[in-house]
Coordinates of C-alpha atoms in Angstrom, one line a residue:
Chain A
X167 CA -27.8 5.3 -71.3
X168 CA -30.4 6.9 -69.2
X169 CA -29.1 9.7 -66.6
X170 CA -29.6 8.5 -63.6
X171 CA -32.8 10.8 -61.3
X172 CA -31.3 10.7 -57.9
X173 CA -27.5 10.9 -56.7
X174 CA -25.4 9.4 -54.4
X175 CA -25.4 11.0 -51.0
X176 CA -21.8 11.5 -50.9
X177 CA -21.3 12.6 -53.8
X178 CA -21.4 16.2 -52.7
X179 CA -18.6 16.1 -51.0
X180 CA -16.7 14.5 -53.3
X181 CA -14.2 16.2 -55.9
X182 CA -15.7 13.7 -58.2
X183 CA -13.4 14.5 -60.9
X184 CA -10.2 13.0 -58.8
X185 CA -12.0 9.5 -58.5
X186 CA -11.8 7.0 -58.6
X187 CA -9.7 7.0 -55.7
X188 CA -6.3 5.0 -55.0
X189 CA -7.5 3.1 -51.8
X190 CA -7.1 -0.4 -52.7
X191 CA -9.8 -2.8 -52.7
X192 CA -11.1 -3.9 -49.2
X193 CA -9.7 -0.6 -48.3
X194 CA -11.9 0.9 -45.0
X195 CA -10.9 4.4 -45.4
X196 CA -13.4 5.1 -48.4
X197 CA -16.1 3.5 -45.5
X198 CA -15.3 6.2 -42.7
X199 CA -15.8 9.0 -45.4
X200 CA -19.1 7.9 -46.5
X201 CA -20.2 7.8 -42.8
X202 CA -18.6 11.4 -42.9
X203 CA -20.5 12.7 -45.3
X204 CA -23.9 11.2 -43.3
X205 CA -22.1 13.2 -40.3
X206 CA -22.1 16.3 -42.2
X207 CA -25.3 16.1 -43.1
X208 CA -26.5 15.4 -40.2
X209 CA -25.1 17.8 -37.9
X210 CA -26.0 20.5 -39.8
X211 CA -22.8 22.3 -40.3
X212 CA -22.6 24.9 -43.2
X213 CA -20.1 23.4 -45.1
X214 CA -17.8 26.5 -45.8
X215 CA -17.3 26.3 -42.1
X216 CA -16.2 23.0 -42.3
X217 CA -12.2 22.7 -42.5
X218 CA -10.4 19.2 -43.3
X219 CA -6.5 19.0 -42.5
X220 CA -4.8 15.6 -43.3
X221 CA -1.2 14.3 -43.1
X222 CA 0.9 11.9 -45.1
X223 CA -0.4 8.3 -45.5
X224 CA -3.0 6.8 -47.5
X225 CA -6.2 8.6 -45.2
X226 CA -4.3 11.5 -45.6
X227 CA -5.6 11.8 -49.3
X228 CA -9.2 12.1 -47.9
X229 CA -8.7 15.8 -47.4
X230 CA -7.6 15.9 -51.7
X231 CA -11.1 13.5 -52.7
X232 CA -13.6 16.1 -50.2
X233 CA -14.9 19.1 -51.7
X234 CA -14.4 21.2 -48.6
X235 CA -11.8 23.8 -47.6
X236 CA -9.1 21.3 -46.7
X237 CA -5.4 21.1 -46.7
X238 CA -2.9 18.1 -47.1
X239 CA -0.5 19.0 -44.9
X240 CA 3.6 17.3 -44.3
X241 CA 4.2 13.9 -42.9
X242 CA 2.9 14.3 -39.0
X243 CA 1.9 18.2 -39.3
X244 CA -1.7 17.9 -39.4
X245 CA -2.4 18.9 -35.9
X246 CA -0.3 22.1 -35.7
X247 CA -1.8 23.3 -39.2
X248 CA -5.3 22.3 -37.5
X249 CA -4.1 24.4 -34.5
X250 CA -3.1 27.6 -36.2
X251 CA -6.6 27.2 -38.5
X252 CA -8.5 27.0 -35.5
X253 CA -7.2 30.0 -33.3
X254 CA -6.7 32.2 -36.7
X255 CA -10.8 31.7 -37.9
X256 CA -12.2 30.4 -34.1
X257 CA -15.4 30.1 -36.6
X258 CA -14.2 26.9 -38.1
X259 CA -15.0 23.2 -37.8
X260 CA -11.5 22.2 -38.1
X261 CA -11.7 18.4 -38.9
X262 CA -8.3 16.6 -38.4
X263 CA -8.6 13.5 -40.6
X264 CA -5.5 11.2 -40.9
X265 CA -3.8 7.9 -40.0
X266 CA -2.5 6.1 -37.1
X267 CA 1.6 6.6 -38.4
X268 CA 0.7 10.2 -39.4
X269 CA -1.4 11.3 -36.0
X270 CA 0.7 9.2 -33.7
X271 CA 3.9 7.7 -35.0
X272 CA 5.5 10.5 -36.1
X273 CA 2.9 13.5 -35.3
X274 CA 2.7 11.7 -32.0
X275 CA 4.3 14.7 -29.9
X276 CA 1.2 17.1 -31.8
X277 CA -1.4 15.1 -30.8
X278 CA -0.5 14.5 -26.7
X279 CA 0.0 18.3 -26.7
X280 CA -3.5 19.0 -28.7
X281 CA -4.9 16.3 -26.2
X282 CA -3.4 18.7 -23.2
X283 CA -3.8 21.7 -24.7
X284 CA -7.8 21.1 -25.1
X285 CA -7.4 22.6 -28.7
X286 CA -11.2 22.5 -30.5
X287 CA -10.5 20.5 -33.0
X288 CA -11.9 16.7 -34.4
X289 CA -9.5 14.3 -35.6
X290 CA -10.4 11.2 -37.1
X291 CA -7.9 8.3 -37.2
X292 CA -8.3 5.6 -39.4
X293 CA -5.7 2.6 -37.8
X294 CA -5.0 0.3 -40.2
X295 CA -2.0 -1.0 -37.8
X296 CA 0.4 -0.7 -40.4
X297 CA 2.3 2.1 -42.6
X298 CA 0.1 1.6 -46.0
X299 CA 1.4 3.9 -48.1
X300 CA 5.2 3.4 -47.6
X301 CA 5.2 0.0 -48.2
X302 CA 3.7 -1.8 -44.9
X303 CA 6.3 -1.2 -42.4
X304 CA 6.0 -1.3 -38.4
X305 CA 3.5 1.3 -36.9
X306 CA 3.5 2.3 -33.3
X307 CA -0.3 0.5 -33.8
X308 CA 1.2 -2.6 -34.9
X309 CA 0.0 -5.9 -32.6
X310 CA 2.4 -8.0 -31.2
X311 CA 3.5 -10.4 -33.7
X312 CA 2.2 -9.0 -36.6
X313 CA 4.2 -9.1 -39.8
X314 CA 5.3 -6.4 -41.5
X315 CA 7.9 -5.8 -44.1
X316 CA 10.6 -4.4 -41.1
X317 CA 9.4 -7.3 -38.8
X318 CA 9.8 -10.5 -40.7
X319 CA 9.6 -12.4 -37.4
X320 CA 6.8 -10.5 -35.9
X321 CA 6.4 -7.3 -34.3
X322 CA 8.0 -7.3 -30.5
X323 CA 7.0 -3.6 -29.7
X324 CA 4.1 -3.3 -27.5
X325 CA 1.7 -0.9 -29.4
X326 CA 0.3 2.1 -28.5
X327 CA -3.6 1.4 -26.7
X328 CA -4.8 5.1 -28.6
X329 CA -7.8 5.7 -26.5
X330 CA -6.3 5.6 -23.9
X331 CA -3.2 8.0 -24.7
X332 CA -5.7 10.0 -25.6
X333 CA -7.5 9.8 -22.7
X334 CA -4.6 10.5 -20.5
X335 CA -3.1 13.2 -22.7
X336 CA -6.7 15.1 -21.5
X337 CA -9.0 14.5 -24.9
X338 CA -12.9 15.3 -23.9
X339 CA -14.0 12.6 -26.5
X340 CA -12.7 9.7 -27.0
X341 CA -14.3 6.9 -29.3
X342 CA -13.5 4.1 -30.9
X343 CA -15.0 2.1 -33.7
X344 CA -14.2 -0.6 -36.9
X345 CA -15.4 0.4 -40.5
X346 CA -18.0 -2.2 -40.1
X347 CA -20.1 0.2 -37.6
X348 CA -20.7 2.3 -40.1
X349 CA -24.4 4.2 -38.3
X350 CA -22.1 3.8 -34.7
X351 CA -19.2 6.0 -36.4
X352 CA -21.8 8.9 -38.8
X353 CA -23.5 8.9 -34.9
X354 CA -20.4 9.5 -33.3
X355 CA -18.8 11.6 -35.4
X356 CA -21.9 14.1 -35.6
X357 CA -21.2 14.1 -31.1
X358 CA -18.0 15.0 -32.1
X359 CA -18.7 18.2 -34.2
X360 CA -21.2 19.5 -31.5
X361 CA -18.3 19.1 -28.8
X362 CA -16.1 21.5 -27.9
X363 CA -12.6 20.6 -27.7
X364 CA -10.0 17.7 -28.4
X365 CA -12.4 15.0 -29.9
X366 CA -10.8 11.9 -30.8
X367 CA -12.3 9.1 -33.0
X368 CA -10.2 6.0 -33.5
X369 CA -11.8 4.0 -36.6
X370 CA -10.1 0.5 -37.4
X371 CA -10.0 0.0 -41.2
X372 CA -8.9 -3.4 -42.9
X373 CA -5.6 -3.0 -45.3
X374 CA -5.9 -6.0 -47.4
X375 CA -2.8 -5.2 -49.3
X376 CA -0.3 -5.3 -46.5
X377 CA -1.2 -5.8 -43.2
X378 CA -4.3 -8.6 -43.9
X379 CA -2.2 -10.2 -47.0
X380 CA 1.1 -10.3 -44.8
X381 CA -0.5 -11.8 -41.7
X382 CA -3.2 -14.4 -43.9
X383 CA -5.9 -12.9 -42.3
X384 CA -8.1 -12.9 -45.1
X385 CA -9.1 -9.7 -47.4
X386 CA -11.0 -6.6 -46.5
X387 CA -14.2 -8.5 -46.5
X388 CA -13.0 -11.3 -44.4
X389 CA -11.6 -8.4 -42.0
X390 CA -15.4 -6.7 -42.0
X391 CA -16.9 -10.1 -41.0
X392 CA -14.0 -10.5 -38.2
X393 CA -15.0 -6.9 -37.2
X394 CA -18.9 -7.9 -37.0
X395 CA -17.9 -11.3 -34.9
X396 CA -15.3 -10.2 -32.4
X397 CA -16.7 -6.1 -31.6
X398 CA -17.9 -6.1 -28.5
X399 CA -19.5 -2.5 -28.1
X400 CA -19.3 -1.3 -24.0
X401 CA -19.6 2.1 -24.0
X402 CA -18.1 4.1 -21.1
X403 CA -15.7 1.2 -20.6
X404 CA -12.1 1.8 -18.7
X405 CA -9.7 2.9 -21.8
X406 CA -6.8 0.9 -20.2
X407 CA -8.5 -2.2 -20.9
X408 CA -8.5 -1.1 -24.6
X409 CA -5.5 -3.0 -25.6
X410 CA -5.7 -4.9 -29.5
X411 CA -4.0 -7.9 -30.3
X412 CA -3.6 -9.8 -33.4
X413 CA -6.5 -11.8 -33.5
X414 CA -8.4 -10.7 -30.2
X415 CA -11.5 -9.0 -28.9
X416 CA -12.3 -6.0 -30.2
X417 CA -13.9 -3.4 -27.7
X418 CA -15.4 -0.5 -29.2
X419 CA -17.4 2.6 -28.2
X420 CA -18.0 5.8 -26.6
X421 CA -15.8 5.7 -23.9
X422 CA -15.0 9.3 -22.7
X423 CA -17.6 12.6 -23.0
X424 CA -16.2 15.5 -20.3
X425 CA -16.4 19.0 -20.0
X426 CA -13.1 21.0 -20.1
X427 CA -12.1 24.1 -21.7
X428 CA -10.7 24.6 -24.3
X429 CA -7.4 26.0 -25.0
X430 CA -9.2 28.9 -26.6
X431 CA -11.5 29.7 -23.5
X432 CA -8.9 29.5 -20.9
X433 CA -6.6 31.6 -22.7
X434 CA -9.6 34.8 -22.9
X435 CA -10.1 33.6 -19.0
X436 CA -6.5 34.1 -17.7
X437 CA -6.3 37.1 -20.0
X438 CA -9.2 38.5 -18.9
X439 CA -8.5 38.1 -15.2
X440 CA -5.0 39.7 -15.5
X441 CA -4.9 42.7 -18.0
X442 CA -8.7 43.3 -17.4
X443 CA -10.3 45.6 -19.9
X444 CA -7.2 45.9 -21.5
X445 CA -7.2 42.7 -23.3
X446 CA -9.2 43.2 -26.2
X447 CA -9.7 39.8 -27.2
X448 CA -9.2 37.2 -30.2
X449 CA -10.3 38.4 -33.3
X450 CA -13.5 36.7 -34.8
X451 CA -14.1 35.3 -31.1
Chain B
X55 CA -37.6 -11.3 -61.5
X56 CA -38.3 -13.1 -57.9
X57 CA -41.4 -12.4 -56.1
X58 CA -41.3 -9.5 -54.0
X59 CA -41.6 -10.6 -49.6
X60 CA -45.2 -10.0 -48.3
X61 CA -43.6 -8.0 -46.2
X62 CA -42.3 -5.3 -49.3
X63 CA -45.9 -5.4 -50.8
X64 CA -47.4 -4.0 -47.9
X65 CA -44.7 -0.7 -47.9
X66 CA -45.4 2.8 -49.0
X67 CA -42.5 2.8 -50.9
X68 CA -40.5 1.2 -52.5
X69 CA -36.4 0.5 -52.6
X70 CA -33.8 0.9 -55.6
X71 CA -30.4 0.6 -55.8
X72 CA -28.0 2.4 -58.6
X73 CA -24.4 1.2 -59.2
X74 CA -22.1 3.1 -60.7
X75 CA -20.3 0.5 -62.7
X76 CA -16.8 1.7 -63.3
X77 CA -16.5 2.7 -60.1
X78 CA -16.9 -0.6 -58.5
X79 CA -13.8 -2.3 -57.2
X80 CA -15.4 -5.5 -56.1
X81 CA -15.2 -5.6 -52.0
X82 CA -18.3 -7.3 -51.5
X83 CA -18.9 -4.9 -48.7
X84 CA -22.6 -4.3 -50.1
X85 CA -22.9 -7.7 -50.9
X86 CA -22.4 -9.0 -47.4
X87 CA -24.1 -6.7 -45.3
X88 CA -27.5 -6.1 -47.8
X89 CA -29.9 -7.1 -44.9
X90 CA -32.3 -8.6 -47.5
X91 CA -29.4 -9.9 -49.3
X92 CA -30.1 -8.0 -52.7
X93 CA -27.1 -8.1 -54.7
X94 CA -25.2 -10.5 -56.0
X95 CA -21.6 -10.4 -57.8
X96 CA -21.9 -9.7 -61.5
X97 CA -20.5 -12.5 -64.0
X98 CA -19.2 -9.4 -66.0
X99 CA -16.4 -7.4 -65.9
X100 CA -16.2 -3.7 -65.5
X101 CA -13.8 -1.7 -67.0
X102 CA -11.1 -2.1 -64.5
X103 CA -11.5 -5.9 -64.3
X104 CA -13.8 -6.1 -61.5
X105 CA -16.9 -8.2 -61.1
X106 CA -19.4 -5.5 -59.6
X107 CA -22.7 -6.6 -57.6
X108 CA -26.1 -6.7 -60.0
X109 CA -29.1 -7.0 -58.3
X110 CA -30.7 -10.4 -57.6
X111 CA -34.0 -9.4 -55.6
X112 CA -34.6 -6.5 -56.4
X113 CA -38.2 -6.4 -54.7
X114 CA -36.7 -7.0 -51.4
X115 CA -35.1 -4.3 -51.2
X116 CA -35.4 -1.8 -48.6
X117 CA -33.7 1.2 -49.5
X118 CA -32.1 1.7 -46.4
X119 CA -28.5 2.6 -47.9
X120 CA -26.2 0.9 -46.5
X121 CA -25.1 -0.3 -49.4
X122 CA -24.1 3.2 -50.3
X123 CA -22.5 3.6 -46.4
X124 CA -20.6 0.4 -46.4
X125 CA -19.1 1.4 -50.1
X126 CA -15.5 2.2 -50.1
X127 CA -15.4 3.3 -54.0
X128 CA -18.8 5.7 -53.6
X129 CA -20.0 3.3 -55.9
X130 CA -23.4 2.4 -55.0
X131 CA -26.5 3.8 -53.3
X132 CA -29.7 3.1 -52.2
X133 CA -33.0 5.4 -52.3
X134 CA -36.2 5.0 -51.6
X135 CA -39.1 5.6 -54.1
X136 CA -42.7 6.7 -53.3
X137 CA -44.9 4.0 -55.0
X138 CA -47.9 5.3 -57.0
X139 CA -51.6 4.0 -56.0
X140 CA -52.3 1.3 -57.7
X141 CA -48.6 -0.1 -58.6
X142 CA -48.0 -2.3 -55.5
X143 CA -44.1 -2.6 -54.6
X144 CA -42.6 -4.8 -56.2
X145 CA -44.4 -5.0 -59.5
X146 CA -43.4 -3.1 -62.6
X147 CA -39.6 -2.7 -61.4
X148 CA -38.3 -1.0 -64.5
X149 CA -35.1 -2.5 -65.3
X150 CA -32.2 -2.2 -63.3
X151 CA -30.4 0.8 -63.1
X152 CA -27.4 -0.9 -63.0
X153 CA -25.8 -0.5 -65.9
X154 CA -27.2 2.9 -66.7
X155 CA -25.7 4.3 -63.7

């Protein structure tokens, strides 16, 4: 057994000694953090500036497999944590990097207040439509007429359209892509980091376990190839006409990039204007 | 060993994929989306019961990585090698990796 000369490029930023990892096979999350890595890499960043929170759920164990500062926070509370990291150290890269039923079913009041609030931090939602980790029940992502394990006769809850929520809630980035745009999401994600603000990446991921097995739509392969076939990218399209269905179109993207404060900057402004040279600033600002 | 594409024996360099064998939980991810369609799924098992990708051309190959993106399980990457004057690509490929890895 030869030792192999050159090593995997994500390896790095991998606690390689936790692996292998308990995504299933098919899983996409184990995709998006390879394309994180490339990100990383790419962007420059030096990595003990570089902060990954995560909540409950299956992508919340990404922020136990990087080797990066990074904290697994309680069910929904990856935001706030992400929050106080960010104002505490402003020199951070706070990288918010969970699911859909962490970041929006129940951490869904965080993330429209983040979204308002302008806070600079990136979160990264994997959607995999379904609660994985618990067992496969009803997300707010969940199509209309999906199955899952609390909706035996098929989902009757409109889901939540997530760019556009976070569009509306006031996000200055909003993307979206599937696990099988793998250059589209490293690219994106890399515009994310350089932003500053509430950046918002929505990647879909297959969960072949639950949400493909129940709804016979094939493993995570036969998901990727569904991906590749129905994507259509239009960047800069309207996010209200972002809505997913069961077995639908799939439009993905770039579609917002604005300038706004942040929460950070307009709190120094308004400080500034009223106590004057009193205000001393933010520590580390 | 299939003949390497005219195209590969014109490159500079060459392409070479390593597969960390274990580690493999047989998606077919890189298998799929190879462009020049490299790998193929292994006969044999791995440790964990999984039938991981072995290379079938390996001449073809590019070593554009995204093998190594597309992997969910870290798995499997893809680099590419400078090739010496005088060893056009394709040609002395010393044996796969693979199972070293």
């Amino acid at each position: 057994m030869s030792v192999s000369p050159a090593i995997n490029p994500v390896e790095p930023f991998l606690r390689t000694e936790r692996m292998p990892h308990i995504w299933c096979p098919g899983c996409g999350i184990g995709t998006t953090v390879n394309c994180f890595s490339r990100a990383l890499v790419d962007s420059k960043l030096p990595l003990d500036k570089v902060a990954v929170v995560s909540g409950i759920g299956c992508t919340g164990r990404v922020a136990g497999y990087v080797k990066l500062d990074s904290f697994h926070t309680t069910h929904g509370r990856a935001i706030p944590f992400a929050t106080g990291l960010k104002l505490a150290n402003p020199s951070l890269n706070v990288v918010v990097y969970s699911g859909d039923g962490d970041l929006i079913a129940i951490g869904g009041n965080h993330f429209i207040h983040a979204a308002r609030r302008n806070v600079d931090i990136k979160v990264i939602c994997v959607n995999n439509f379904i609660y994985g980790m618990t067992g496969g029940q009803v997300a707010p992502t969940t199509p209309l007429g999906a199955t899952a394990t609390t909706s035996p006769y098929g989902c009757f809850e409109a889901p939540f359209n997530l760019p556009f929520l976070a569009e509306s809630s006031g996000a200055v980035y909003v993307a979206r892509w599937t696990a099988y745009h793998v250059r589209h999401i490293a690219h994106s994600m890399v515009e994310a980091f350089k932003k500053k603000g509430f950046a918002f990446i929505e990647i879909l991921a297959p969960c072949p376990t639950l949400y493909q097995r129940r709804n016979k739509l094939g493993d995570g392969l036969e998901t990727m190839r569904y991906y590749k076939q129905h994507s259509v990218i239009k960047n800069g399209a309207s996010t209200r006409e972002l809505k997913l269905d069961l077995k639908g179109e799939i439009t993905v993207g770039k579609f917002v990039d604005i300038e706004r404060p942040t929460l950070q900057d307009a709190m120094d402004q308004r400080y500034r204007e009223v106590l004057k040279e009193s205000y001393c600033g933010r520590g580390g600002a | 060993m299939p003949e390497a594409p005219p195209a590969a024996k014109s490159r500079k360099f060459r392409g070479r994929v390593f597969i960390n064998w274990d580690r493999c939980k047989g998606c077919g991810f890189c298998i799929e989306f190879c462009p020049p369609k490299v790998l193929k799924f292994s006969d044999k098992f791995n440790n964990h019961g999984y039938h991981p990708p072995i290379l079938e051309n390996e001449p073809a190959c590019t070593g554009c990585d995204l093998c190594g993106l597309y992997c969910p399980d870290f798995a499997i990457f893809g680099i590419r090698e400078a090739v010496s004057a005088g060893v056009p690509a394709g040609a002395d490929v010393p044996a796969s990796p693979a199972a070293a890895a």
